[in-house]
Amino acid sequence: MAAVTTGFVVPAHAAAPVVSQATTRTVAASTAPAVAAKVAYLLDVTTGKPLFAKQATKRVPIASLTKVMTAYVVLREAGLDDVVRINADDVRHAATNDATSASLRAGERLTVRDLLHGVMLPSGADASHALARVYGPGEKKFVAKMNAAARSLGLTGTRYTNTDGLPKPSGGYSTAQDQAKLAQIALGDPVLLGITSTRRYTVAASKLHRAHTWTNSNKLLGKTPGALGVKTGYTRAAGYCLSFAADQDGHRFVGVILGDAKSERRFQTANRLLDWAGEQVSGTGDDQGEDGGTLSGDA
């Protein structure tokens, strides 16, 4: 049904490489990039070493970064070739909340594989609503599964109240450190890795649905060397958010930026952090005394 396909067997419990449980005390490094966002974190997944932290354990709203967990839970509950029928409530949910959508229409039937692309690339609240409705079943039960998954993955600073990160119902939060860990786990799943790193996904028209073309909202893809995407997000409460990753110089870096006041700046900041991380792992960066914005190691 779609122009891009991948296949895999979802593990019963996705495991992540061990991440050092460093504190978020900070040290100064003259080469560290300035980060205007309220919260930020950068991890070298290859070594398990946190490289940068700014309020990394502060609990804040994360907008559509929520959908990373939505996709993770769907892949534990559904088959990629399962077919989901879109209903009027799915479409209405995105429209009445002024949310981003995958432009779905009531009556269309699409595979889970297609809908996951609709969730992760254009950040479709209609697609996430449809998946939660079927695989909760219902939003309330699906959110319970999200929170159970967060507990099982050790995301102790995370609480979900919905599947899409919209302000209602309120009360959801996470931390940059938790979201980096979740991104690390998600990228260890070949299907999610394939989805997050896809720049454009096309669903050809059929008797079951209209044609759809979805472009990834993560502007690092195709521009930043080794970029793996992950997820963008925005609400007024959360600000501009970004979960990002890249494979560079034999290392995988995963980062999270939360609460930026400017949309483009989150991508610029991510690029600066990645450039700086490359300097650190190549041995050309500086490690100095305390009070700055970077971590010197496993403190």
Coordinates of C-alpha atoms in Angstrom, one line a residue:
M1 CA 0.0 0.0 0.0
A2 CA 2.9 2.3 0.5
A3 CA 6.0 3.3 -1.4
V4 CA 8.3 2.6 1.6
T5 CA 8.1 -0.6 3.6
T6 CA 10.1 -2.3 6.3
G7 CA 9.6 -5.5 8.2
F8 CA 10.6 -6.7 11.7
V9 CA 9.5 -8.7 14.7
V10 CA 8.8 -6.4 17.7
P11 CA 10.7 -7.7 20.8
A12 CA 8.6 -8.4 23.9
H13 CA 10.7 -5.9 25.7
A14 CA 13.1 -3.6 23.8
A15 CA 16.4 -3.2 25.6
A16 CA 18.7 -0.3 25.3
P17 CA 22.5 -0.1 25.7
V18 CA 23.4 0.7 29.3
V19 CA 23.5 4.5 29.8
S20 CA 25.7 5.9 32.6
Q21 CA 23.5 7.4 35.4
A22 CA 25.4 10.7 35.5
T23 CA 24.1 13.5 37.5
T24 CA 23.3 16.8 35.9
R25 CA 25.8 18.9 37.7
T26 CA 27.6 21.0 35.1
V27 CA 31.1 21.9 34.3
A28 CA 32.5 24.8 32.1
A29 CA 33.9 24.2 28.7
S30 CA 34.9 27.2 26.7
T31 CA 34.0 25.4 23.5
A32 CA 30.5 24.4 24.5
P33 CA 27.8 25.9 22.3
A34 CA 25.3 28.3 23.8
V35 CA 21.8 26.8 24.3
A36 CA 18.9 29.2 24.5
A37 CA 16.3 26.5 25.1
K38 CA 15.2 26.0 28.7
V39 CA 16.2 22.4 28.7
A40 CA 18.8 20.3 26.8
Y41 CA 20.7 17.1 26.9
L42 CA 23.2 15.3 24.7
L43 CA 24.3 11.7 25.1
D44 CA 27.0 9.7 23.3
V45 CA 25.2 6.4 23.1
T46 CA 28.3 4.6 21.9
T47 CA 30.2 5.3 25.1
G48 CA 27.2 5.9 27.4
K49 CA 28.7 9.2 28.3
P50 CA 26.4 12.3 28.8
L51 CA 28.1 15.2 27.0
F52 CA 25.8 18.2 27.7
A53 CA 23.1 18.9 30.2
K54 CA 21.0 21.9 30.9
Q55 CA 18.2 21.3 33.4
A56 CA 18.1 17.7 32.0
T57 CA 16.1 16.2 34.8
K58 CA 13.5 19.0 35.1
R59 CA 10.0 17.9 34.4
V60 CA 8.4 19.9 31.6
P61 CA 5.8 19.4 28.9
I62 CA 7.2 17.8 25.7
A63 CA 4.5 18.4 23.1
S64 CA 4.6 15.9 20.2
L65 CA 7.7 14.2 21.5
T66 CA 5.0 12.2 23.3
K67 CA 4.3 10.4 20.0
V68 CA 7.6 8.5 20.2
M69 CA 6.1 6.6 23.1
T70 CA 2.9 6.3 21.2
A71 CA 4.7 4.6 18.3
Y72 CA 6.7 2.4 20.6
V73 CA 3.5 1.1 22.3
V74 CA 1.7 0.6 19.0
L75 CA 4.6 -1.6 17.8
R76 CA 4.2 -3.8 20.9
E77 CA 0.4 -4.2 20.3
A78 CA -0.1 -4.3 16.6
G79 CA 1.1 -5.9 13.4
L80 CA 2.5 -3.6 10.7
D81 CA 0.0 -4.9 8.1
D82 CA -3.0 -4.6 10.4
V83 CA -5.6 -2.3 8.8
V84 CA -7.2 0.5 10.8
R85 CA -10.3 2.3 9.6
I86 CA -10.3 6.0 10.3
N87 CA -13.5 7.4 11.8
A88 CA -14.9 10.9 12.3
D89 CA -13.7 11.2 15.8
D90 CA -10.1 10.7 14.7
V91 CA -10.4 13.5 12.2
R92 CA -12.4 15.7 14.6
H93 CA -9.8 15.3 17.3
A94 CA -7.0 16.9 15.2
A95 CA -9.3 19.6 13.8
T96 CA -10.9 20.7 17.0
N97 CA -7.6 20.9 18.9
D98 CA -5.9 22.8 16.1
A99 CA -3.3 20.1 16.0
T100 CA -1.1 18.9 13.2
S101 CA -2.6 16.2 11.1
A102 CA -1.9 13.5 8.5
S103 CA -4.9 14.8 6.5
L104 CA -6.9 11.6 7.0
R105 CA -10.5 11.3 6.2
A106 CA -13.3 9.3 7.8
G107 CA -13.7 5.9 6.1
E108 CA -10.2 5.5 4.9
R109 CA -8.5 2.3 5.8
L110 CA -4.7 2.3 6.2
T111 CA -2.1 -0.1 7.6
V112 CA -0.4 0.4 10.9
R113 CA 2.8 0.8 9.0
D114 CA 1.3 3.7 7.1
L115 CA -0.3 5.3 10.1
L116 CA 2.9 5.2 12.1
H117 CA 4.5 7.3 9.3
G118 CA 1.6 9.6 9.6
V119 CA 2.2 9.9 13.3
M120 CA 5.9 10.5 13.2
L121 CA 6.6 12.5 10.0
P122 CA 3.8 15.2 9.9
S123 CA 3.0 14.5 13.5
G124 CA -0.6 13.6 12.8
A125 CA -2.8 13.7 15.8
D126 CA -5.6 12.1 13.7
A127 CA -3.3 9.1 13.1
S128 CA -2.2 8.8 16.7
H129 CA -5.9 9.0 17.8
A130 CA -6.9 6.3 15.5
L131 CA -4.1 4.0 16.7
A132 CA -4.9 4.6 20.3
R133 CA -8.6 4.0 19.7
V134 CA -7.9 0.6 18.2
Y135 CA -5.0 -0.6 20.3
G136 CA -5.9 0.7 23.8
P137 CA -8.6 0.1 23.0
G138 CA -9.5 3.7 23.6
E139 CA -7.3 6.7 24.6
K140 CA -7.5 6.0 28.4
K141 CA -6.3 2.4 28.2
F142 CA -3.7 3.3 25.6
V143 CA -2.3 6.0 27.9
A144 CA -2.1 3.5 30.7
K145 CA 0.0 1.3 28.4
M146 CA 2.2 4.3 27.7
N147 CA 2.8 4.9 31.4
A148 CA 3.4 1.2 32.1
A149 CA 6.0 1.2 29.3
A150 CA 7.7 4.3 30.7
R151 CA 8.0 2.6 34.1
S152 CA 9.4 -0.6 32.6
L153 CA 12.0 1.4 30.6
G154 CA 13.1 3.3 33.7
L155 CA 11.7 6.7 32.6
T156 CA 11.2 7.9 36.2
G157 CA 10.6 11.5 35.3
T158 CA 7.8 10.9 32.8
R159 CA 4.0 10.9 32.9
Y160 CA 1.7 10.8 29.9
T161 CA -1.9 12.0 29.9
N162 CA -2.6 11.6 26.2
T163 CA -1.1 10.1 23.0
D164 CA -0.1 13.3 21.2
G165 CA 1.2 15.9 23.7
L166 CA -1.7 18.3 23.3
P167 CA -2.4 20.5 26.3
K168 CA -5.6 18.5 27.1
P169 CA -5.8 16.6 29.4
S170 CA -3.1 18.5 31.2
G171 CA -0.5 17.2 33.6
G172 CA 1.8 15.3 31.2
Y173 CA 5.5 15.8 31.5
S174 CA 8.9 14.3 30.9
T175 CA 12.6 15.2 31.1
A176 CA 15.3 15.7 28.5
Q177 CA 17.2 12.8 30.0
D178 CA 14.2 10.5 29.8
Q179 CA 13.4 11.5 26.3
A180 CA 17.0 10.9 25.2
K181 CA 16.8 7.4 26.7
L182 CA 13.5 6.7 25.0
A183 CA 14.9 7.9 21.6
Q184 CA 17.9 5.6 22.2
I185 CA 15.5 2.7 22.7
A186 CA 13.4 3.7 19.7
L187 CA 16.4 3.8 17.4
G188 CA 17.3 0.3 18.5
D189 CA 14.1 -0.9 16.8
P190 CA 14.7 -1.3 13.1
V191 CA 11.2 -0.2 12.2
L192 CA 11.2 2.9 14.3
L193 CA 14.7 3.8 13.0
G194 CA 13.4 3.4 9.5
I195 CA 10.4 5.6 10.2
T196 CA 12.2 8.4 12.1
S197 CA 14.9 8.7 9.4
T198 CA 12.5 8.8 6.4
R199 CA 12.3 12.2 4.8
R200 CA 9.2 11.6 2.7
Y201 CA 6.7 8.8 2.7
T202 CA 4.1 8.2 0.0
V203 CA 1.0 6.1 0.2
A204 CA -0.4 5.4 -3.3
A205 CA -4.2 5.8 -3.8
S206 CA -6.2 2.6 -3.6
K207 CA -9.8 1.4 -3.1
L208 CA -9.2 1.7 0.6
H209 CA -7.8 5.2 0.9
R210 CA -6.7 8.4 -0.9
A211 CA -3.1 9.1 -1.8
H212 CA -1.0 10.6 0.9
T213 CA 2.5 12.1 1.0
W214 CA 4.0 13.0 4.3
T215 CA 7.2 15.0 4.8
N216 CA 9.2 14.7 8.0
S217 CA 9.1 17.8 10.1
N218 CA 12.7 17.2 11.3
K219 CA 14.8 19.6 9.3
L220 CA 18.1 17.9 10.2
L221 CA 17.3 15.0 7.8
G222 CA 19.1 15.5 4.5
K223 CA 21.2 18.3 5.8
T224 CA 23.0 17.1 8.9
P225 CA 25.5 14.3 8.2
G226 CA 24.2 11.0 9.7
A227 CA 21.0 12.4 10.9
L228 CA 18.4 9.9 12.1
G229 CA 15.5 12.2 12.7
V230 CA 13.4 11.2 15.8
K231 CA 10.7 13.9 16.6
T232 CA 9.7 17.5 16.6
G233 CA 7.1 19.1 18.8
Y234 CA 5.4 22.4 19.7
T235 CA 2.7 23.7 22.0
R236 CA 2.4 27.1 23.6
A237 CA 3.1 25.5 27.0
A238 CA 6.1 23.3 25.8
G239 CA 7.7 25.7 23.4
Y240 CA 9.6 24.3 20.4
C241 CA 10.9 20.8 21.1
L242 CA 13.2 18.5 19.3
S243 CA 14.5 14.9 19.9
F244 CA 17.3 14.2 17.5
A245 CA 20.1 11.7 16.7
A246 CA 23.0 11.3 14.3
D247 CA 25.6 8.7 13.6
Q248 CA 28.9 10.5 13.1
D249 CA 32.6 9.6 13.4
G250 CA 31.8 6.1 14.7
H251 CA 29.5 7.4 17.4
R252 CA 25.7 7.6 17.8
F253 CA 24.7 10.9 19.5
V254 CA 21.2 11.4 20.8
G255 CA 20.0 14.8 22.0
V256 CA 16.9 16.5 23.3
I257 CA 16.0 20.2 23.2
L258 CA 12.9 21.4 25.1
G259 CA 11.3 24.8 25.6
D260 CA 13.0 26.8 22.8
A261 CA 11.2 30.1 21.9
K262 CA 12.1 29.9 18.2
S263 CA 11.4 27.1 15.8
E264 CA 14.5 27.2 13.6
R265 CA 16.8 27.7 16.5
R266 CA 16.2 24.2 17.9
F267 CA 17.7 22.8 14.7
Q268 CA 20.6 25.2 14.7
T269 CA 21.3 24.3 18.3
A270 CA 21.2 20.6 17.5
N271 CA 23.7 21.1 14.7
R272 CA 26.0 23.0 17.0
L273 CA 25.7 20.4 19.7
L274 CA 26.5 17.6 17.2
D275 CA 29.6 19.5 15.9
W276 CA 30.8 20.1 19.4
A277 CA 30.2 16.5 20.4
G278 CA 32.4 15.4 17.5
E279 CA 35.2 17.6 18.9
Q280 CA 34.8 16.0 22.3
V281 CA 35.0 12.5 21.1
S282 CA 37.9 13.3 18.7
G283 CA 39.8 14.7 21.6
T284 CA 40.0 18.3 20.3
G285 CA 37.4 19.7 22.9
D286 CA 38.2 21.2 26.3
D287 CA 37.1 19.9 29.7
Q288 CA 37.5 22.5 32.4
G289 CA 36.1 23.5 35.8
E290 CA 32.6 23.8 37.1
D291 CA 29.6 26.0 36.5
G292 CA 29.0 25.8 32.8
G293 CA 26.7 23.8 30.6
T294 CA 28.4 20.5 30.0
L295 CA 29.2 17.3 31.8
S296 CA 32.7 16.3 32.3
G297 CA 31.9 12.6 32.6
D298 CA 30.2 10.2 34.9
A299 CA 29.8 12.3 37.9

